mmCIF file with all atom_site columns, C-alpha atoms and ligand atoms in Angstrom:
data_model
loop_
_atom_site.group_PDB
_atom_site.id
_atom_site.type_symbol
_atom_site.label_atom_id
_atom_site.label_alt_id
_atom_site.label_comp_id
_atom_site.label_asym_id
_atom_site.label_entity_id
_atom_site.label_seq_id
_atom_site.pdbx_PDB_ins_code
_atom_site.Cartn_x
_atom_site.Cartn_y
_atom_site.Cartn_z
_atom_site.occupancy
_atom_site.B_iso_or_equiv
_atom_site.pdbx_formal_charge
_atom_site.auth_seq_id
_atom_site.auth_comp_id
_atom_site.auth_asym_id
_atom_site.auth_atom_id
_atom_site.pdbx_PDB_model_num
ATOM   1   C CA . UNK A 1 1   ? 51.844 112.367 156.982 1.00 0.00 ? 286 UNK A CA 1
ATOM   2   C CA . UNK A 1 2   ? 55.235 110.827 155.985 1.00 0.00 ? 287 UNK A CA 1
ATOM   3   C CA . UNK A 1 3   ? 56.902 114.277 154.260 1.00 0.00 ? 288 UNK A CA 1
ATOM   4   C CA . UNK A 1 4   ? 60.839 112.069 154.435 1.00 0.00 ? 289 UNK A CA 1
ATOM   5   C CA . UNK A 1 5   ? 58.996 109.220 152.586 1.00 0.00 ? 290 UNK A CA 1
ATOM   6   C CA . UNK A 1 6   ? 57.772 112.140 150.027 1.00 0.00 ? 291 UNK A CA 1
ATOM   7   C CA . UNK A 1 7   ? 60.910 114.109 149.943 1.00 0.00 ? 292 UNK A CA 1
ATOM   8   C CA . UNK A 1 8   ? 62.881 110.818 148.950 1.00 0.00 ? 293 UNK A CA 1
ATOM   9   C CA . UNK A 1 9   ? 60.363 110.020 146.286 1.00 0.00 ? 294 UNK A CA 1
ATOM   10  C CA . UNK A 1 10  ? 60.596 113.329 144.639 1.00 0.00 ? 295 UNK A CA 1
ATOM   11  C CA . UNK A 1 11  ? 64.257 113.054 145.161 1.00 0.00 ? 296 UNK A CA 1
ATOM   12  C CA . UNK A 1 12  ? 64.056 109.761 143.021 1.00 0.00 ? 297 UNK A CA 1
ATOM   13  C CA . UNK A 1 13  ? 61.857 111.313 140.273 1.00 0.00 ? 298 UNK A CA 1
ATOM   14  C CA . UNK A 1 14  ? 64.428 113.865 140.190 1.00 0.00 ? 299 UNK A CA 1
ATOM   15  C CA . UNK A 1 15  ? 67.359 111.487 139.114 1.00 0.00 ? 300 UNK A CA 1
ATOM   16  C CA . UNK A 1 16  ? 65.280 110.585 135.985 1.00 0.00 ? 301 UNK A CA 1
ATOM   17  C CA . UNK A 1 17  ? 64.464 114.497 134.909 1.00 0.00 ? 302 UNK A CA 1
ATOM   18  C CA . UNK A 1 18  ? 65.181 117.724 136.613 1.00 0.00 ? 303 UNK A CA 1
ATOM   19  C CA . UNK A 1 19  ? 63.603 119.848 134.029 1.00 0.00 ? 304 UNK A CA 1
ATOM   20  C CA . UNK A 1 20  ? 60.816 121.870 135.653 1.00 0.00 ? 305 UNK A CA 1
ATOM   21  C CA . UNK A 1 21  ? 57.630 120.421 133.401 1.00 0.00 ? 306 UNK A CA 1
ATOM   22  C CA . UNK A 1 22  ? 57.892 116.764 134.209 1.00 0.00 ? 307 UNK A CA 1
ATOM   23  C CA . UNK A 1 23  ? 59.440 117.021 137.523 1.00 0.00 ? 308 UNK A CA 1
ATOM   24  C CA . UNK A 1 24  ? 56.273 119.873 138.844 1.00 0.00 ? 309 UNK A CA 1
ATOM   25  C CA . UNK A 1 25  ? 53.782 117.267 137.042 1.00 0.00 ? 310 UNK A CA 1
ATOM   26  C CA . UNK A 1 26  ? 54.968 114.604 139.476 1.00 0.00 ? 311 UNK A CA 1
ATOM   27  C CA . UNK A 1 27  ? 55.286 116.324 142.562 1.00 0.00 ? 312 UNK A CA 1
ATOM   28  C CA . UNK A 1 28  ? 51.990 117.796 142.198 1.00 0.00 ? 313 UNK A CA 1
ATOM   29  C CA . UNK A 1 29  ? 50.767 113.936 141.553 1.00 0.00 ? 314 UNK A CA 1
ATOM   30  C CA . UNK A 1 30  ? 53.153 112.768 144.522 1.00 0.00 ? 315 UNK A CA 1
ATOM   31  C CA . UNK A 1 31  ? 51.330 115.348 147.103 1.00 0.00 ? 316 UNK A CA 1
ATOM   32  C CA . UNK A 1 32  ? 47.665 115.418 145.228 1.00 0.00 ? 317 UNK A CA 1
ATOM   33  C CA . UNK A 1 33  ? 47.770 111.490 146.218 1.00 0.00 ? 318 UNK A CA 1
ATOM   34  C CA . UNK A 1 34  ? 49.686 111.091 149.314 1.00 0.00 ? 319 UNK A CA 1
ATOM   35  C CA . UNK A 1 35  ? 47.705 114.211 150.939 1.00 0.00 ? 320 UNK A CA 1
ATOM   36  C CA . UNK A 1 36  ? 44.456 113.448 152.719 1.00 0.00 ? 321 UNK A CA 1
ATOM   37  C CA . UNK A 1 37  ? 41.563 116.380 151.968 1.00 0.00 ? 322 UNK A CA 1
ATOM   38  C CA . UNK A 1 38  ? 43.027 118.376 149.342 1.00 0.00 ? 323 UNK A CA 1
ATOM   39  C CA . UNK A 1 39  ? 41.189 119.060 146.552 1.00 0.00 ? 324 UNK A CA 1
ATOM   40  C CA . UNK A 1 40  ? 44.293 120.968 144.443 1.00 0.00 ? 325 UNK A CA 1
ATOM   41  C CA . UNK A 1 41  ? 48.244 120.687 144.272 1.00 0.00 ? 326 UNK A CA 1
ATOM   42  C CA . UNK A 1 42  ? 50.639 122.478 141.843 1.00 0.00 ? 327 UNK A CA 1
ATOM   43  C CA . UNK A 1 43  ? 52.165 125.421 140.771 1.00 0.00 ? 328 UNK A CA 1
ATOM   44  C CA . UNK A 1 44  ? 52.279 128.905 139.157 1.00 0.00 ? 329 UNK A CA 1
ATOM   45  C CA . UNK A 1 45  ? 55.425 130.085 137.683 1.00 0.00 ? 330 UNK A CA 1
ATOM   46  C CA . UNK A 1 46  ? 56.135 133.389 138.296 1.00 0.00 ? 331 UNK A CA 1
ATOM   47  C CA . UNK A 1 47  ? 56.752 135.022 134.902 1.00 0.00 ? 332 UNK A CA 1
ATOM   48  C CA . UNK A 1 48  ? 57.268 139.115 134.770 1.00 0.00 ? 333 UNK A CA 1
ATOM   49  C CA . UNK A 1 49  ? 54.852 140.547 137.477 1.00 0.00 ? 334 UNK A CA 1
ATOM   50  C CA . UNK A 1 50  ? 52.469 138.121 137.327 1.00 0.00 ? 335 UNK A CA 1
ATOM   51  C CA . UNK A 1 51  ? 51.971 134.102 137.984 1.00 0.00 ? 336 UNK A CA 1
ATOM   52  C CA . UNK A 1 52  ? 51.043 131.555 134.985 1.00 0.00 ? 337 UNK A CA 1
ATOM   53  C CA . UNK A 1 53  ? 49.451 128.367 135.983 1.00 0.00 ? 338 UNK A CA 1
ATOM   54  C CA . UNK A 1 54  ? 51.912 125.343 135.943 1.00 0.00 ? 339 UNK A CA 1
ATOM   55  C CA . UNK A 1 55  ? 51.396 121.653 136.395 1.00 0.00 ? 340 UNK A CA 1
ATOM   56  C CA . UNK A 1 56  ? 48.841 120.831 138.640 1.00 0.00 ? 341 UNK A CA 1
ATOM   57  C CA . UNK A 1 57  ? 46.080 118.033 139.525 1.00 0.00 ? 342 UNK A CA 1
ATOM   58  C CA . UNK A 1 58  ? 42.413 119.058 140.548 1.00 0.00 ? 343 UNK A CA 1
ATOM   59  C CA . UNK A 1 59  ? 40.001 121.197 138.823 1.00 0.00 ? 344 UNK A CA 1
ATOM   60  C CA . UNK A 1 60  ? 40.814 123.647 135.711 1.00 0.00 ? 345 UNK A CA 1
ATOM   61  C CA . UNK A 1 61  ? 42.245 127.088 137.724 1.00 0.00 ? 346 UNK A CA 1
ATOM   62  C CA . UNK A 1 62  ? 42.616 130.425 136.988 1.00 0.00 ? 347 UNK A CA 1
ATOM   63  C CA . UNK A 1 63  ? 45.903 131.100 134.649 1.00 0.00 ? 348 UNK A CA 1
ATOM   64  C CA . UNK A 1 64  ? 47.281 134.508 135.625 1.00 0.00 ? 349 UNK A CA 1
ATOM   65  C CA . UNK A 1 65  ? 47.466 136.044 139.013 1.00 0.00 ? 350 UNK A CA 1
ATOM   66  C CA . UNK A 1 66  ? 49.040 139.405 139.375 1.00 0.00 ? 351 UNK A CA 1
ATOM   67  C CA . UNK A 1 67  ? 51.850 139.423 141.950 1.00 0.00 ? 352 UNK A CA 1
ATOM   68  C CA . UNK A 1 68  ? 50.489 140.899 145.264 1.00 0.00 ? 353 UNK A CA 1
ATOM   69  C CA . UNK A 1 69  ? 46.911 139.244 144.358 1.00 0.00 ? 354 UNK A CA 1
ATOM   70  C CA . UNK A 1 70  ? 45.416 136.342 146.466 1.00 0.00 ? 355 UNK A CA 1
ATOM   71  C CA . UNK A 1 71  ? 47.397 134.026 148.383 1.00 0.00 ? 356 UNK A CA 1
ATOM   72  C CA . UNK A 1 72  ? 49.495 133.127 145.748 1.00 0.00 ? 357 UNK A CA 1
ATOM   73  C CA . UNK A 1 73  ? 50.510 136.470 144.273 1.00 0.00 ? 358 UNK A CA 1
ATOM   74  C CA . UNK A 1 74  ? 50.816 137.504 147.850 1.00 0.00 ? 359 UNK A CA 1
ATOM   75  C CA . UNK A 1 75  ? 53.188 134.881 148.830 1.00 0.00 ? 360 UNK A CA 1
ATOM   76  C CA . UNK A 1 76  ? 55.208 135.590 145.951 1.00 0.00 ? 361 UNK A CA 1
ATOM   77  C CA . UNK A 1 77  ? 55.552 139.473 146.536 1.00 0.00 ? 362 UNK A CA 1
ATOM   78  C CA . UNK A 1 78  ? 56.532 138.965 150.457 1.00 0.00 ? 363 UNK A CA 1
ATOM   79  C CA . UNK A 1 79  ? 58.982 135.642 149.680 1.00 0.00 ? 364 UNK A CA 1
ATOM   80  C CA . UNK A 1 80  ? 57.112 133.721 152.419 1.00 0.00 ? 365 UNK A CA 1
ATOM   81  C CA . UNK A 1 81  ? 55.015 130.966 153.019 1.00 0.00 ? 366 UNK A CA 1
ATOM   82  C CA . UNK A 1 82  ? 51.421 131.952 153.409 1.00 0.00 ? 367 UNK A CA 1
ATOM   83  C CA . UNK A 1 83  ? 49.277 129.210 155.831 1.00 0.00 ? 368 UNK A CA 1
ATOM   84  C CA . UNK A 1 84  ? 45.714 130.019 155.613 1.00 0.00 ? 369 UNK A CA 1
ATOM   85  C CA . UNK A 1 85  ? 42.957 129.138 157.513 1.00 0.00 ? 370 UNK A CA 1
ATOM   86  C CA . UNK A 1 86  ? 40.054 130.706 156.101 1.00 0.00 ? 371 UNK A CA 1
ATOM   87  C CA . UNK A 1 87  ? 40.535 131.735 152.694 1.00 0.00 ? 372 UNK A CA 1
ATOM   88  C CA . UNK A 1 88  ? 37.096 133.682 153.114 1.00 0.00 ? 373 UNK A CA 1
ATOM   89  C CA . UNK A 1 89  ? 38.846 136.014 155.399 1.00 0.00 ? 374 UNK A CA 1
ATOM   90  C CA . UNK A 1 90  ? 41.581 136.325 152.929 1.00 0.00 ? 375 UNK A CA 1
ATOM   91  C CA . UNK A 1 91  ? 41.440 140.191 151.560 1.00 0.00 ? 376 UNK A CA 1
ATOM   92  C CA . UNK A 1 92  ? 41.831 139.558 147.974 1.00 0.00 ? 377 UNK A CA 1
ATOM   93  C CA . UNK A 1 93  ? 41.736 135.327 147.915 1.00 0.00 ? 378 UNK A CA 1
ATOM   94  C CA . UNK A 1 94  ? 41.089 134.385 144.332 1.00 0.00 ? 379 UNK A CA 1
ATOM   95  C CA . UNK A 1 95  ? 38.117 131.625 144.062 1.00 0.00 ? 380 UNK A CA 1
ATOM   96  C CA . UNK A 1 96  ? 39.257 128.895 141.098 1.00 0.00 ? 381 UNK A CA 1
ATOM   97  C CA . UNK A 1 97  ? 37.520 126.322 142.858 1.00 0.00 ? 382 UNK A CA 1
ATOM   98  C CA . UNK A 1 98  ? 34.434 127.199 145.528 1.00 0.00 ? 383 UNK A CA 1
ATOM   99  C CA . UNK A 1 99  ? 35.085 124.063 147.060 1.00 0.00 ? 384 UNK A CA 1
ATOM   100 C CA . UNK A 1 100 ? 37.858 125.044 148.564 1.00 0.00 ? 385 UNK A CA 1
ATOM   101 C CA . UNK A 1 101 ? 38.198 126.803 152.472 1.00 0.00 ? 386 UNK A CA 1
ATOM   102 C CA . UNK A 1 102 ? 41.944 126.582 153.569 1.00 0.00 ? 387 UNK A CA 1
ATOM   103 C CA . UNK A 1 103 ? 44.938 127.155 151.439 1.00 0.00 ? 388 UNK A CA 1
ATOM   104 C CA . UNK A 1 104 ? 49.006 126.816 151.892 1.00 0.00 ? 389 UNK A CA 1
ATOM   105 C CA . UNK A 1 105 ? 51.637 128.561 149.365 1.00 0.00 ? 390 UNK A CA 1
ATOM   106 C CA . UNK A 1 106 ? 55.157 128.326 149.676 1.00 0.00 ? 391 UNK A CA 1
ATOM   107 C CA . UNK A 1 107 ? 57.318 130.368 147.453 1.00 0.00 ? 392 UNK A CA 1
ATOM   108 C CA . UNK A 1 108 ? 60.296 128.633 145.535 1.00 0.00 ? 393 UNK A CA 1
ATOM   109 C CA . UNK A 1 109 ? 63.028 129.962 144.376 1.00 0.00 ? 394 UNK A CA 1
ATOM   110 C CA . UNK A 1 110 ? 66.170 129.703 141.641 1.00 0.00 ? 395 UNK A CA 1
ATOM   111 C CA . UNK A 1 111 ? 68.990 131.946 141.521 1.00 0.00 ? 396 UNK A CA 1
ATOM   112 C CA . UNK A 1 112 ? 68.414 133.397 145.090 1.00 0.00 ? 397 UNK A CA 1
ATOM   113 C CA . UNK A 1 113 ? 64.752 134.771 143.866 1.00 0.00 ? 398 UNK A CA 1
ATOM   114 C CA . UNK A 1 114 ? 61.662 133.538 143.820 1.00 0.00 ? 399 UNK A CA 1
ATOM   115 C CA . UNK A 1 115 ? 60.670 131.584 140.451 1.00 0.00 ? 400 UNK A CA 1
ATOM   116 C CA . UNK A 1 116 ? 57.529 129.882 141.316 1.00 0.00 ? 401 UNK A CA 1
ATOM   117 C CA . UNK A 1 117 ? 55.091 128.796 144.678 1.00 0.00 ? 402 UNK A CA 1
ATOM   118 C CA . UNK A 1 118 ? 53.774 125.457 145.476 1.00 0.00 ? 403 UNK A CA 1
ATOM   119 C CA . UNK A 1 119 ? 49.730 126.170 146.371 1.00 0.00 ? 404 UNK A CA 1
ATOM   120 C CA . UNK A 1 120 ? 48.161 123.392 147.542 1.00 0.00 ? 405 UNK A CA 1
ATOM   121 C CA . UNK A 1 121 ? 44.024 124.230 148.428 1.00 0.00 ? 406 UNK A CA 1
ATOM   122 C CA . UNK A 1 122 ? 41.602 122.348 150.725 1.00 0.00 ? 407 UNK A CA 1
ATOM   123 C CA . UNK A 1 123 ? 38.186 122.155 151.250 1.00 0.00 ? 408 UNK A CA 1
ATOM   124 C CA . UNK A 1 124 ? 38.519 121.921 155.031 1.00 0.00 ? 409 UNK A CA 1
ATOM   125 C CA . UNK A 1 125 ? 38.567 124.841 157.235 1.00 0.00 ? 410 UNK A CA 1
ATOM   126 C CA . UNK A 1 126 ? 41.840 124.978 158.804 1.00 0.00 ? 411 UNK A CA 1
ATOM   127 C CA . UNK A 1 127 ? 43.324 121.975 156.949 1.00 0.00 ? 412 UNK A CA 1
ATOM   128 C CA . UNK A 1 128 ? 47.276 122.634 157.401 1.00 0.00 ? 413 UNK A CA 1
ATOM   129 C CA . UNK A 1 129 ? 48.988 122.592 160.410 1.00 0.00 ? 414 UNK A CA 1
ATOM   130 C CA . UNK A 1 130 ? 52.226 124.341 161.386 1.00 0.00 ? 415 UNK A CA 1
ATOM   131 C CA . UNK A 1 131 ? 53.766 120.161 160.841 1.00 0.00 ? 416 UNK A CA 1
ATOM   132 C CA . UNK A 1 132 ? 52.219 120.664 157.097 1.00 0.00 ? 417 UNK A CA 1
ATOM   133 C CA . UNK A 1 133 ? 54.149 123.839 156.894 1.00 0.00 ? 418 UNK A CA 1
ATOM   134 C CA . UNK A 1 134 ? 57.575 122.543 157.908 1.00 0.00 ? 419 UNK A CA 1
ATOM   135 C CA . UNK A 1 135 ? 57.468 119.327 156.145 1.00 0.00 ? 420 UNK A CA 1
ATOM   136 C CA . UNK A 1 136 ? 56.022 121.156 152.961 1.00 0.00 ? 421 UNK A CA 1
ATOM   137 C CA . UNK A 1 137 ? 58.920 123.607 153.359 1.00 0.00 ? 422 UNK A CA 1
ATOM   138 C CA . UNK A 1 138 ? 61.182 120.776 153.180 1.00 0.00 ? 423 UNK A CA 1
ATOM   139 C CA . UNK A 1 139 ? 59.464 119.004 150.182 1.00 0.00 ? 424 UNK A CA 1
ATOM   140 C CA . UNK A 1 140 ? 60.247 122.710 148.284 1.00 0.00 ? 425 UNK A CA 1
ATOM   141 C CA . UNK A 1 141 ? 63.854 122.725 149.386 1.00 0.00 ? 426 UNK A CA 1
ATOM   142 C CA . UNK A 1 142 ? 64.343 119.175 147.839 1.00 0.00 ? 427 UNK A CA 1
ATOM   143 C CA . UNK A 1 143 ? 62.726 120.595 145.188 1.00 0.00 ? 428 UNK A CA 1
ATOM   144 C CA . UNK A 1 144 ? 64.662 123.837 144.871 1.00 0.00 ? 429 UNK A CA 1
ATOM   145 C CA . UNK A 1 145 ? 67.978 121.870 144.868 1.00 0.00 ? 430 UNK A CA 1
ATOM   146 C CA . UNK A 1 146 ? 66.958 119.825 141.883 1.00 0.00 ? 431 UNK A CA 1
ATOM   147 C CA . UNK A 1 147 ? 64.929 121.837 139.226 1.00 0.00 ? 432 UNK A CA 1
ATOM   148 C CA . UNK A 1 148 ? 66.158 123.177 136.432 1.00 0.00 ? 433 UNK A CA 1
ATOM   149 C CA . UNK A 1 149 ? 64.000 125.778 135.095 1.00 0.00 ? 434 UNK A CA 1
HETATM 150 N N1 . SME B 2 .   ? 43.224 130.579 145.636 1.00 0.00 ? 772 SME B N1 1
HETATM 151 C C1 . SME B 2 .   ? 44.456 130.995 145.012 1.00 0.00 ? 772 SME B C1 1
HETATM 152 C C2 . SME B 2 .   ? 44.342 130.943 143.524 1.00 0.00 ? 772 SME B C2 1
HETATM 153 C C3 . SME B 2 .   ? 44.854 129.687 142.931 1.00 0.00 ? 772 SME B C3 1
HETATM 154 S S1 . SME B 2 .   ? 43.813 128.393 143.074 1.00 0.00 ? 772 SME B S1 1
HETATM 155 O O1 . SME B 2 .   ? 43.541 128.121 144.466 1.00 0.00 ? 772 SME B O1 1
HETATM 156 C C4 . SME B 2 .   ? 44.383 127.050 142.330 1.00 0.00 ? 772 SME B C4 1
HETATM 157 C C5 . SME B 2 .   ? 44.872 132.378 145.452 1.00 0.00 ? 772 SME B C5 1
HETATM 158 O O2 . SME B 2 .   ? 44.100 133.108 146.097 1.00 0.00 ? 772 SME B O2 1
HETATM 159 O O3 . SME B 2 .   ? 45.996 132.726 145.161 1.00 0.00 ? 772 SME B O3 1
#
């Protein structure tokens, strides 16, 4: 997995659009194709105390998530990356699509606090590795350093 090829490619889609709608749609295309066995990439948008579905590719998800619920409200609440395994061992994992068994969020932020979190689902057990972490964690720094919300 190339993540400086991908960084530099969401760095160029950047230069065209920072605005958060096109430039979320893209990166969630960029990773959705470049990724081998994911079945979902994109975002929720953290808006009050709960998340609202953003641009994504993959199967229709669930719009709201409280913060503190499932991986994604979770990863918002602490501010930290959440790398999951087994999302059936998850206390509180939200199901949108069955198919999926391992999960990654990374929170990203604007203004110093966190604004939205990448999620990016797969239906293999133990999918993401701690390489998928830091080179995801990158992608969202590119990212961060670019958006306008
Ligand atoms: N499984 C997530 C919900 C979002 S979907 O995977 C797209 C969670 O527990 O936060």
């Amino acid at each position: 997995m190339d993540y400086g090829l991908l960084c530099s490619q969401l760095a160029s889609l950047a230069e065209a659009d920072r605005w958060y709608v096109p430039l979320m749609a893209n990166a969630a295309a960029l990773l959705y194709d470049a990724m081998a066995d994911v079945n979902w990439t994109g975002f929720y948008l953290l808006r009050g105390e709960k998340l609202v579905l953003g641009p994504f590719q993959g199967k229709v998800a669930c719009i709201h998530i409280p913060l503190g619920r499932g991986v994604c409200g979770t990863a918002a609440q602490r501010d930290a990356t959440e790398l999951v395994p087994d999302v059936h061992t998850f206390p509180g994992h939200i199901a949108c699509d069955s198919a999926s068994n391992s999960e990654i969020v990374i929170p990203i932020h604007s203004g110093g606090r966190v604004a939205a979190v990448l999620d990016i689902d797969s239906s293999i057990l133990n999918r993401f590795s701690e390489a998928d972490r830091t080179g995801l964690e990158g992608f969202v720094r590119v990212l961060e350093e670019r958006i306008a919300f």
